[in-house]
mmCIF file of C-alpha atoms in Angstrom:
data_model
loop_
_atom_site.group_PDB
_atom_site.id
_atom_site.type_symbol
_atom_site.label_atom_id
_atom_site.label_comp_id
_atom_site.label_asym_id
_atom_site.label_seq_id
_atom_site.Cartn_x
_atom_site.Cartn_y
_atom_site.Cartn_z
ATOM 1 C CA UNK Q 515 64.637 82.679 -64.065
ATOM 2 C CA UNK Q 516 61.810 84.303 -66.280
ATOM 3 C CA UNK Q 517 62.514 88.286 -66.618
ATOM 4 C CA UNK Q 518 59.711 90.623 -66.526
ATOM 5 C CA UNK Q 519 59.828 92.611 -70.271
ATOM 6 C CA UNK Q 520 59.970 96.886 -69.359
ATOM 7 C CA UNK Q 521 56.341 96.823 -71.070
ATOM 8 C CA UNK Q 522 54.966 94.505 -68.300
ATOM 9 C CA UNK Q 523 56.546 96.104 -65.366
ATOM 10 C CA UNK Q 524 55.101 99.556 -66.659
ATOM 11 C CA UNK Q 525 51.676 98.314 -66.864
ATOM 12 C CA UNK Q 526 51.920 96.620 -63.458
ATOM 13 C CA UNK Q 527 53.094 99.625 -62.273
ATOM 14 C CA UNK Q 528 50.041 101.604 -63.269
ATOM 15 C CA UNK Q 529 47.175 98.815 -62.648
ATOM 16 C CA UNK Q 530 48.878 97.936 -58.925
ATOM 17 C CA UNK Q 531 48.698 102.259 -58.592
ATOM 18 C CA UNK Q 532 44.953 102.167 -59.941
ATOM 19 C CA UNK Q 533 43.975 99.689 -57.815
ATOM 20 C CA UNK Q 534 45.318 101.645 -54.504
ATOM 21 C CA UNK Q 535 43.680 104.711 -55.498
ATOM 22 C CA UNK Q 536 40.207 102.864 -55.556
ATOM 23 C CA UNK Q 537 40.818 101.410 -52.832
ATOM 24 C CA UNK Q 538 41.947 104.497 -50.691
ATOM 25 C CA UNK Q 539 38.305 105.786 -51.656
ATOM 26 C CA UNK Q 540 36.297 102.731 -50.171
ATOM 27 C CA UNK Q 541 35.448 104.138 -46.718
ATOM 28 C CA UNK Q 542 33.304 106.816 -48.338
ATOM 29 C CA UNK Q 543 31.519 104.442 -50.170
ATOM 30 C CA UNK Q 544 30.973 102.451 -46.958
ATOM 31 C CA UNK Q 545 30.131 105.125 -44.470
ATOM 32 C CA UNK Q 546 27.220 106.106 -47.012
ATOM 33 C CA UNK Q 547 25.737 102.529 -47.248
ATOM 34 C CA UNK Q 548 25.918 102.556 -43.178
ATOM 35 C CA UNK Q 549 21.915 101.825 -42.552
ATOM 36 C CA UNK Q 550 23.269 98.068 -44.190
ATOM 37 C CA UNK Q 551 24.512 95.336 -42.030
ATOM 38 C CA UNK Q 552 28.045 94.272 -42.855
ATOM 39 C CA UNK Q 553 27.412 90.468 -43.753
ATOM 40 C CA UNK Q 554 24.407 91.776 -46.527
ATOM 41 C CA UNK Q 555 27.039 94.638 -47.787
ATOM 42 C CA UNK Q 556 29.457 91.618 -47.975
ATOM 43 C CA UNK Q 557 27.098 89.288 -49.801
ATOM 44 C CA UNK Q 558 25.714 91.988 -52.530
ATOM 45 C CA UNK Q 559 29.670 92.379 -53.415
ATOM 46 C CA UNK Q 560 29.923 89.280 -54.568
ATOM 47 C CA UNK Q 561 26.822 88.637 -55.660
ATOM 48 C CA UNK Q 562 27.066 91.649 -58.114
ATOM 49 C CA UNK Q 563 30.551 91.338 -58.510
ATOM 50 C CA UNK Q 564 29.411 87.861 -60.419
ATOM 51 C CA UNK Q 565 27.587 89.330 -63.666
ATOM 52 C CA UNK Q 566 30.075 92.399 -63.557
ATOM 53 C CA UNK Q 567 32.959 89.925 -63.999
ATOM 54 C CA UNK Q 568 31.189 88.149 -66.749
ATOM 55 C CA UNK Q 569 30.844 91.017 -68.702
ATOM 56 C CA UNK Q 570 34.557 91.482 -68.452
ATOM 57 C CA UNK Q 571 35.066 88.511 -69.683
ATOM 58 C CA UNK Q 572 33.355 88.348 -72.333
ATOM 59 C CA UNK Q 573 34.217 91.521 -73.589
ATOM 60 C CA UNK Q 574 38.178 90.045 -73.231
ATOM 61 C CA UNK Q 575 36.957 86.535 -74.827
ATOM 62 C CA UNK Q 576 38.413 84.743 -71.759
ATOM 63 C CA UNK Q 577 35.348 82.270 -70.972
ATOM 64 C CA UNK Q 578 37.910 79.983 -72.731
ATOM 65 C CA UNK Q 579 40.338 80.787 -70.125
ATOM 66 C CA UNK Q 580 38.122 80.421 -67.221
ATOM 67 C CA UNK Q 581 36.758 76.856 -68.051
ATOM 68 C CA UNK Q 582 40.190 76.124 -68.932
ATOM 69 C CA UNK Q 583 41.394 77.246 -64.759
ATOM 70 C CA UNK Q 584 38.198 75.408 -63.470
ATOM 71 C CA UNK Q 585 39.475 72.133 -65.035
ATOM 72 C CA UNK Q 586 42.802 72.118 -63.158
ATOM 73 C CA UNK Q 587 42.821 71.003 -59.729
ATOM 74 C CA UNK Q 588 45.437 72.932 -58.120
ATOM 75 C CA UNK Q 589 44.242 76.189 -59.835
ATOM 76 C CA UNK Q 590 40.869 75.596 -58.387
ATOM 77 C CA UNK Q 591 41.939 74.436 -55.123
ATOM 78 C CA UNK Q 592 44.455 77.608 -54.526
ATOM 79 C CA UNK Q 593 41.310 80.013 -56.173
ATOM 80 C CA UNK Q 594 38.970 78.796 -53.499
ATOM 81 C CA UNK Q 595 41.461 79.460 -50.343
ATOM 82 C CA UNK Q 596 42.303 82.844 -52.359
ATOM 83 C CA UNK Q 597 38.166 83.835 -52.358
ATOM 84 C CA UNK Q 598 37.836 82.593 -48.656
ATOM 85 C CA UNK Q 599 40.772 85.287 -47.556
ATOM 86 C CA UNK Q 600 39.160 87.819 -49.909
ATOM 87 C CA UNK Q 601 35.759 87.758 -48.185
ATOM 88 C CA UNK Q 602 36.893 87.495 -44.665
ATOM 89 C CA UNK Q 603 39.363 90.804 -45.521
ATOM 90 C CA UNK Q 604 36.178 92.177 -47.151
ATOM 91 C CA UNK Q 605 33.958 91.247 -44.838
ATOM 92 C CA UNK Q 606 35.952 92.217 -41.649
ATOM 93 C CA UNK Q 607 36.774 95.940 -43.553
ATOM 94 C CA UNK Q 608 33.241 96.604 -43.930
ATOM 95 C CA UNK Q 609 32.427 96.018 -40.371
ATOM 96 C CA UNK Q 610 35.676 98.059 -39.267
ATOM 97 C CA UNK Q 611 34.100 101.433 -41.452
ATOM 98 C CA UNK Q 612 30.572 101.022 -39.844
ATOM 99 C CA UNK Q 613 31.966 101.068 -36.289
ATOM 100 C CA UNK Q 614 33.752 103.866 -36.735
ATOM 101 C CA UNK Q 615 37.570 102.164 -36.910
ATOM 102 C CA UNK Q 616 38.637 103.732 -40.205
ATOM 103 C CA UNK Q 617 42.114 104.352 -38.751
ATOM 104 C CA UNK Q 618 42.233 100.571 -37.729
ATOM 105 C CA UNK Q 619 41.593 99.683 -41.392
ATOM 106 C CA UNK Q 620 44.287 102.190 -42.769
ATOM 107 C CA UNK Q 621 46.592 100.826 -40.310
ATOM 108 C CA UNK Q 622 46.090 97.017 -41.300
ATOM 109 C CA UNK Q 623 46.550 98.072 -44.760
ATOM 110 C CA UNK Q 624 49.887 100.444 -43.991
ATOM 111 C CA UNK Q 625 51.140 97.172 -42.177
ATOM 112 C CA UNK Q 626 50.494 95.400 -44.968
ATOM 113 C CA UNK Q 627 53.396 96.119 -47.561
ATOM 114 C CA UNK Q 628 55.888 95.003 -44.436
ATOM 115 C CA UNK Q 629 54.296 91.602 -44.138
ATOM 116 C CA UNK Q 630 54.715 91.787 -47.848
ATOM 117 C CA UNK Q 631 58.477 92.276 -47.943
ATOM 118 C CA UNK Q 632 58.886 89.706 -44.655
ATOM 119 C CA UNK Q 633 56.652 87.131 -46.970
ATOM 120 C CA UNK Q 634 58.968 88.239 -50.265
ATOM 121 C CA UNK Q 635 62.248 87.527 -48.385
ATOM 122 C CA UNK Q 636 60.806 84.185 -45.800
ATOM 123 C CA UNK Q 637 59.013 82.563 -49.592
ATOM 124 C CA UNK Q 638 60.670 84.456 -52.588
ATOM 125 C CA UNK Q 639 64.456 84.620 -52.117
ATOM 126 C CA UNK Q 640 64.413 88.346 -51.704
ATOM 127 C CA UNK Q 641 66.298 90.463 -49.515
ATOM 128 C CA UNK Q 642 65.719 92.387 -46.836
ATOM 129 C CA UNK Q 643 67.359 95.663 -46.960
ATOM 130 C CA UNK Q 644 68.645 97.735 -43.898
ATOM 131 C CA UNK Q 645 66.153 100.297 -44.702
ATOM 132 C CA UNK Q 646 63.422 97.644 -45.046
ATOM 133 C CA UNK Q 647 64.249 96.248 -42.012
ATOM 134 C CA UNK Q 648 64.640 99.690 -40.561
ATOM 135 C CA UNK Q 649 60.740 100.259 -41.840
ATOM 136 C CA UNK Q 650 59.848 96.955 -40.385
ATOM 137 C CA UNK Q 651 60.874 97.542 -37.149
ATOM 138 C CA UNK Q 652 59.691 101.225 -36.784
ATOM 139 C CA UNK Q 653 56.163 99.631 -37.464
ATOM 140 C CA UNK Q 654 56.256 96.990 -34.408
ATOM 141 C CA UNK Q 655 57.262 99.890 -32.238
ATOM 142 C CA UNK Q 656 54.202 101.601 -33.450
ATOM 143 C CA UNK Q 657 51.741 98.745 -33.302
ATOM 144 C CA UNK Q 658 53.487 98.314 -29.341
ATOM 145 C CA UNK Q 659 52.523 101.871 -28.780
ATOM 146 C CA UNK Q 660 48.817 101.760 -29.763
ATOM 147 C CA UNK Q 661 48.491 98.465 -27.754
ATOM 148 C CA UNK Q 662 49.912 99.825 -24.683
ATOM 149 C CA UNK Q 663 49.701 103.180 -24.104
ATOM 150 C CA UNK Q 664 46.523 103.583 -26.234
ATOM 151 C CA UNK Q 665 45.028 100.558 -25.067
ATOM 152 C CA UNK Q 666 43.496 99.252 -28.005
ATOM 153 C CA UNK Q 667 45.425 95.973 -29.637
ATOM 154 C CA UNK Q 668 44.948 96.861 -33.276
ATOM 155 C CA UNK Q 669 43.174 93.289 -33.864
ATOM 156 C CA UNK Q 670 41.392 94.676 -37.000
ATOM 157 C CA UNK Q 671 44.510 95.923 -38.229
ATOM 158 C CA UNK Q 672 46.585 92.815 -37.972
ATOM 159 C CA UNK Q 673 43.855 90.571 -39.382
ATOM 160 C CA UNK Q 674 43.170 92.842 -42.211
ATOM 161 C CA UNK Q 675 47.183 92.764 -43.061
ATOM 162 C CA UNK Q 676 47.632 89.307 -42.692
ATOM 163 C CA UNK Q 677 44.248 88.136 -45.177
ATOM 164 C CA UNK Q 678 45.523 90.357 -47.142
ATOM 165 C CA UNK Q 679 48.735 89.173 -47.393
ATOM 166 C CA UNK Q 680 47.420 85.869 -47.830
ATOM 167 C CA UNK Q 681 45.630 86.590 -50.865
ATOM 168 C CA UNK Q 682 48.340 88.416 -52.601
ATOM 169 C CA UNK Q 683 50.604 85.302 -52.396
ATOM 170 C CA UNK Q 684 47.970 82.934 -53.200
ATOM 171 C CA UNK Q 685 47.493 85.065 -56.582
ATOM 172 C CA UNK Q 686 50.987 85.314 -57.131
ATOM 173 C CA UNK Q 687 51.363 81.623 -57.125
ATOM 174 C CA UNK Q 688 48.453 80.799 -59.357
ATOM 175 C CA UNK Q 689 48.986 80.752 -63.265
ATOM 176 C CA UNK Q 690 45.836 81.689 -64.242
ATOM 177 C CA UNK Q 691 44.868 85.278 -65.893
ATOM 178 C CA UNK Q 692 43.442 88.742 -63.945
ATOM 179 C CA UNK Q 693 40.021 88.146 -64.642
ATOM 180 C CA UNK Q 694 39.817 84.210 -64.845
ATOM 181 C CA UNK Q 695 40.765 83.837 -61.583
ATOM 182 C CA UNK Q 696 38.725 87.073 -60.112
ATOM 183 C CA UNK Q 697 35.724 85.537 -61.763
ATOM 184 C CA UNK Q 698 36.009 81.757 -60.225
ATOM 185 C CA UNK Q 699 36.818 83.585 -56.818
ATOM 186 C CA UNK Q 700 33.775 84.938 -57.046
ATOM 187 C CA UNK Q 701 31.799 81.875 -58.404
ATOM 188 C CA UNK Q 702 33.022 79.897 -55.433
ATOM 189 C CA UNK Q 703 31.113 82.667 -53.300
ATOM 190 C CA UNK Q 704 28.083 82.806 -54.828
ATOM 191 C CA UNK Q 705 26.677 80.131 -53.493
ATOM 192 C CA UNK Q 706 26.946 81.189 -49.726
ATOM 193 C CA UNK Q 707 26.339 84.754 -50.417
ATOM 194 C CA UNK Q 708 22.855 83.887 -52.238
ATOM 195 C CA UNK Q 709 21.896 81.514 -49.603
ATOM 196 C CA UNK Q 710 22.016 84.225 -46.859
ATOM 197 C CA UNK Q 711 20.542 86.664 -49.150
ATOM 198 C CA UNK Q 712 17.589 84.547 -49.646
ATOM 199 C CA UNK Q 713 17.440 83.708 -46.107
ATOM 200 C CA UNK Q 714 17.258 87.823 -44.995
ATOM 201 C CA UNK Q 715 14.634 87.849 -47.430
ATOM 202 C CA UNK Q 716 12.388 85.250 -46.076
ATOM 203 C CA UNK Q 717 12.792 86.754 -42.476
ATOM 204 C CA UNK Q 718 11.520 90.115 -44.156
ATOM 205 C CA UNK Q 719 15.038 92.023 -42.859
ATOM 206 C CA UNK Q 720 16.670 92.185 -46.353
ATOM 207 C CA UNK Q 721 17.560 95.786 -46.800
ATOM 208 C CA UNK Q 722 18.029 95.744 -50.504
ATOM 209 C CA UNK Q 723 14.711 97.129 -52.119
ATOM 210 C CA UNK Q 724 13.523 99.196 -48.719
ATOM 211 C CA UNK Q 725 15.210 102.517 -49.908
ATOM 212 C CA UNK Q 726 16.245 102.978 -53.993
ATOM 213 C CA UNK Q 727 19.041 104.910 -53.024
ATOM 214 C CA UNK Q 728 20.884 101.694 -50.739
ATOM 215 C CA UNK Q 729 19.528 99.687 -53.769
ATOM 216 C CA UNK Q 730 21.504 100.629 -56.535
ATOM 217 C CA UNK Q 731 24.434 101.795 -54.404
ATOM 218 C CA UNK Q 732 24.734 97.941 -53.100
ATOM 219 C CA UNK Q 733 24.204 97.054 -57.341
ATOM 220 C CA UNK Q 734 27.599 99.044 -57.619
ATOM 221 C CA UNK Q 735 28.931 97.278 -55.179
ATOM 222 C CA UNK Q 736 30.018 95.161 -58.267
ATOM 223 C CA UNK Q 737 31.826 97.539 -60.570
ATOM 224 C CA UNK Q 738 33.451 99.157 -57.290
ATOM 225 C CA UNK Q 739 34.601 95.673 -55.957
ATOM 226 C CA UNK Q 740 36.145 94.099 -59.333
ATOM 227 C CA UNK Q 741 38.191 96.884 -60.976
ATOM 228 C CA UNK Q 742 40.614 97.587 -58.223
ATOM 229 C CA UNK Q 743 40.645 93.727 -57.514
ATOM 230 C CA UNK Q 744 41.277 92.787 -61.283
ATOM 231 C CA UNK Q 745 44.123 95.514 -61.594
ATOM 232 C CA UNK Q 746 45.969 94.301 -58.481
ATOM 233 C CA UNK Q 747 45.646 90.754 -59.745
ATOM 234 C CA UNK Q 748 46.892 92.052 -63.174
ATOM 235 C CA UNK Q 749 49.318 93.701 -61.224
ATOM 236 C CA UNK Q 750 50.606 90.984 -58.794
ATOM 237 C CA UNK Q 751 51.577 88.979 -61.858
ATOM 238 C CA UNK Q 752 53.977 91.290 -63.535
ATOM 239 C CA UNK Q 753 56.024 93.360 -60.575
ATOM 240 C CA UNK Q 754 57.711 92.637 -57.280
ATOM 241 C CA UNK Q 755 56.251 91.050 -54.454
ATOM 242 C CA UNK Q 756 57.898 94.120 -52.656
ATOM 243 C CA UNK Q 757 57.041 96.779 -55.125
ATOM 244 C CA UNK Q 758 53.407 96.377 -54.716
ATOM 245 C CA UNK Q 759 53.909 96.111 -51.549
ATOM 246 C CA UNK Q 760 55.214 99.964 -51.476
ATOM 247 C CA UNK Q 761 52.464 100.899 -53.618
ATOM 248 C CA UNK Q 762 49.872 99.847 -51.011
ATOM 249 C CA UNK Q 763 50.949 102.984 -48.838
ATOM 250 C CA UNK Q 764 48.718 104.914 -51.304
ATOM 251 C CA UNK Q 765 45.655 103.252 -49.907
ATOM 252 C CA UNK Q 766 45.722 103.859 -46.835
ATOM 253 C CA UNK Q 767 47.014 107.294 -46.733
ATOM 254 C CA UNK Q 768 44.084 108.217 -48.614
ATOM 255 C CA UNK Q 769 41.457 106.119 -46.135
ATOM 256 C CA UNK Q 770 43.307 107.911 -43.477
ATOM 257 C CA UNK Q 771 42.210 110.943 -44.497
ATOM 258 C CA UNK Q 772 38.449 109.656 -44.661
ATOM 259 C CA UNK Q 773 38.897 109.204 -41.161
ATOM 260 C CA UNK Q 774 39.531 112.535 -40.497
ATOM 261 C CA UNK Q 775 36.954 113.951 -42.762
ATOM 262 C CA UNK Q 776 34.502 111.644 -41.006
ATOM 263 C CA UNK Q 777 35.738 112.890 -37.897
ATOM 264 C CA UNK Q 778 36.715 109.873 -36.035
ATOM 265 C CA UNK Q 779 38.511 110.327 -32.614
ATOM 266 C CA UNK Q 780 42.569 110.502 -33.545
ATOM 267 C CA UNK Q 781 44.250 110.104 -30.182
ATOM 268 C CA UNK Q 782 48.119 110.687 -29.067
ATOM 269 C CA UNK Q 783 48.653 106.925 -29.523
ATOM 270 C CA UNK Q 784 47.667 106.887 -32.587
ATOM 271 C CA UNK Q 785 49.397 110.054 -33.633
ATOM 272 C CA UNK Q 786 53.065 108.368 -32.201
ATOM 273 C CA UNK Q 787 51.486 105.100 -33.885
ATOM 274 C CA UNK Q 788 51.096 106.596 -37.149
ATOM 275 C CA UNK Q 789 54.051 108.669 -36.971
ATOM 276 C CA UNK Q 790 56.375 105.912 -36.753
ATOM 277 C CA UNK Q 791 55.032 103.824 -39.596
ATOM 278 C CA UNK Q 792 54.388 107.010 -42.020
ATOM 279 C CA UNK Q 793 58.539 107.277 -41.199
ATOM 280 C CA UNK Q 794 58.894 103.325 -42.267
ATOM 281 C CA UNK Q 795 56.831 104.646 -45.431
ATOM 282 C CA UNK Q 796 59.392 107.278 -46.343
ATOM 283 C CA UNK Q 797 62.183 104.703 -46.104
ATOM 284 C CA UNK Q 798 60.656 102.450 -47.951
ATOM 285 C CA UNK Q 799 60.104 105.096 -50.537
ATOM 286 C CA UNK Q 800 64.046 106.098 -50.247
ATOM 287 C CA UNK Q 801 64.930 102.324 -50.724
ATOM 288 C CA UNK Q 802 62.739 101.967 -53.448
ATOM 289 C CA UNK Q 803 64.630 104.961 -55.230
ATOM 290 C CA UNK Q 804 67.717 104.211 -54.126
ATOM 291 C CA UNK Q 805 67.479 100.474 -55.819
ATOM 292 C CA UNK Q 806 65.797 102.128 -59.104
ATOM 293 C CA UNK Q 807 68.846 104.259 -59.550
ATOM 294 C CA UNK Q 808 71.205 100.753 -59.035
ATOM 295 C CA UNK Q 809 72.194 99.500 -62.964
ATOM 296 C CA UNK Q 810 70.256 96.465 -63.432
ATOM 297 C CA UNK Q 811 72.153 92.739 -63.113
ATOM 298 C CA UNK Q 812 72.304 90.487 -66.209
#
């Protein structure tokens, strides 16, 4: 079994904790590009994500790398179902924001680190703690609670987990590097995302170029979507499945908090909701610790 070196599990460490923090700050960037429909948000991510991601590349001299990935079948085929979970978490996230279901998407993405461990332990041979299972369960109650005495299945939520979820292991299982892989994700987007570009621009209701603000926010749509992408990818390849897992709770702890700034309705359900699953972060946290403190196996 290949052993992560210290030096690699410190770096993963602090690209998987970049990559939360940018994403715990998405829903501001979101609520103020509003006036745009979802889908055309969606599309100008990945089509500016595209010459973003080049530059990256060649600034890293990994065009060599990239060819290299496109040339192997597998690689390719596990890239594509990687960028068709990406958008439809993307995609689905965006529309969640612009109705006003910010505490939806912070609870998909607080579920998300359990489906993690329940994927790590089902896929990877690791085990589920009592703590972790503790966590696990805590967060079922809570989803129960919101569905039934809130009324509102969390559908967003789930499917925003579970995409998610998807992507992370399809990364995880792909030897290819950060960026490479990022970059061909992207690539096998383009084409889709340029298509329905060009078609809102023939029926005249393309938004981009109607307001220069919206315009160059949606052209930063590709620095914002790649970095915290390429440092969980970087990350994904040197830690845990369940450590980043646990680092995810940054994320949407912080997007939870846009939804109060933002004001959006916070009812009892989702305070009992919430409660529970913030308690299944805290033991998470303790187990983490707990197993950091443990002298290390040789």
């Amino acid at each position: 079994m290949n052993r992560l070196q210290p030096t690699d599990s410190r770096a993963g460490l602090i690209s998987g904790l970049s990559a939360y923090l940018m994403w715990g700050l998405f829903p501001i960037y979101f609520v103020a590009t509003k006036a745009v429909p979802a889908p055309e948000i969606l599309a100008h991510r990945i089509l500016w994500s595209l010459p973003f991601g080049l530059l990256i590349l060649l600034f890293r001299r990994q065009i060599g790398d990239t060819i290299k990935a496109i040339r192997k079948p597998r690689t390719l085929a596990l890239l594509a179902l990687a960028s068709i979970s990406l958008a439809a978490n993307w995609g689905v996230y965006i529309y969640a924001i612009q109705i006003e279901q910010i505490f939806q998407g912070s609870l998909g993405y607080y579920i998300n680190p359990l489906i993690y461990v329940l994927v790590a332990v089902l896929f990877f041979g690791e085990r589920l703690t009592r703590l972790q299972g503790l966590a696990i369960a805590l967060a079922c109650i809570g989803v129960l609670v919101l569905t039934i005495y809130g009324g509102q299945f969390p559908v967003i939520s789930l499917f925003l987990a579970v995409s998610f979820t998807i992507y992370g292991v399809l990364r995880k299982l792909i030897d290819v590097g950060a960026m490479p892989g990022l970059f061909i994700e992207v690539l096998v987007l383009i084409v889709p995302a340029v298509l329905y570009l060009g078609w809102l621009w023939q029926t005249d209701t393309l938004v981009f170029g109607t307001d220069q603000t919206l315009s160059w926010l949606m052209v930063a749509a590709g620095p914002i979507t790649v970095l915290p992408l390429l440092a969980f990818a970087f990350a994904a390849r040197r830690i845990r499945l369940s450590t980043l897992g646990i680092l995810q709770f940054i994320g949407p702890t912080m997007q939870f908090l846009c939804g109060l700034y933002f004001g959006e309705p916070f009812t009892t359900a989702h305070a009992v909701c919430f409660t529970l699953i913030w308690v299944g972060v805290v033991l998470f946290a303790l187990d983490g610790w707990r197993a950091s403190r443990l002298p290390s196996v040789q």
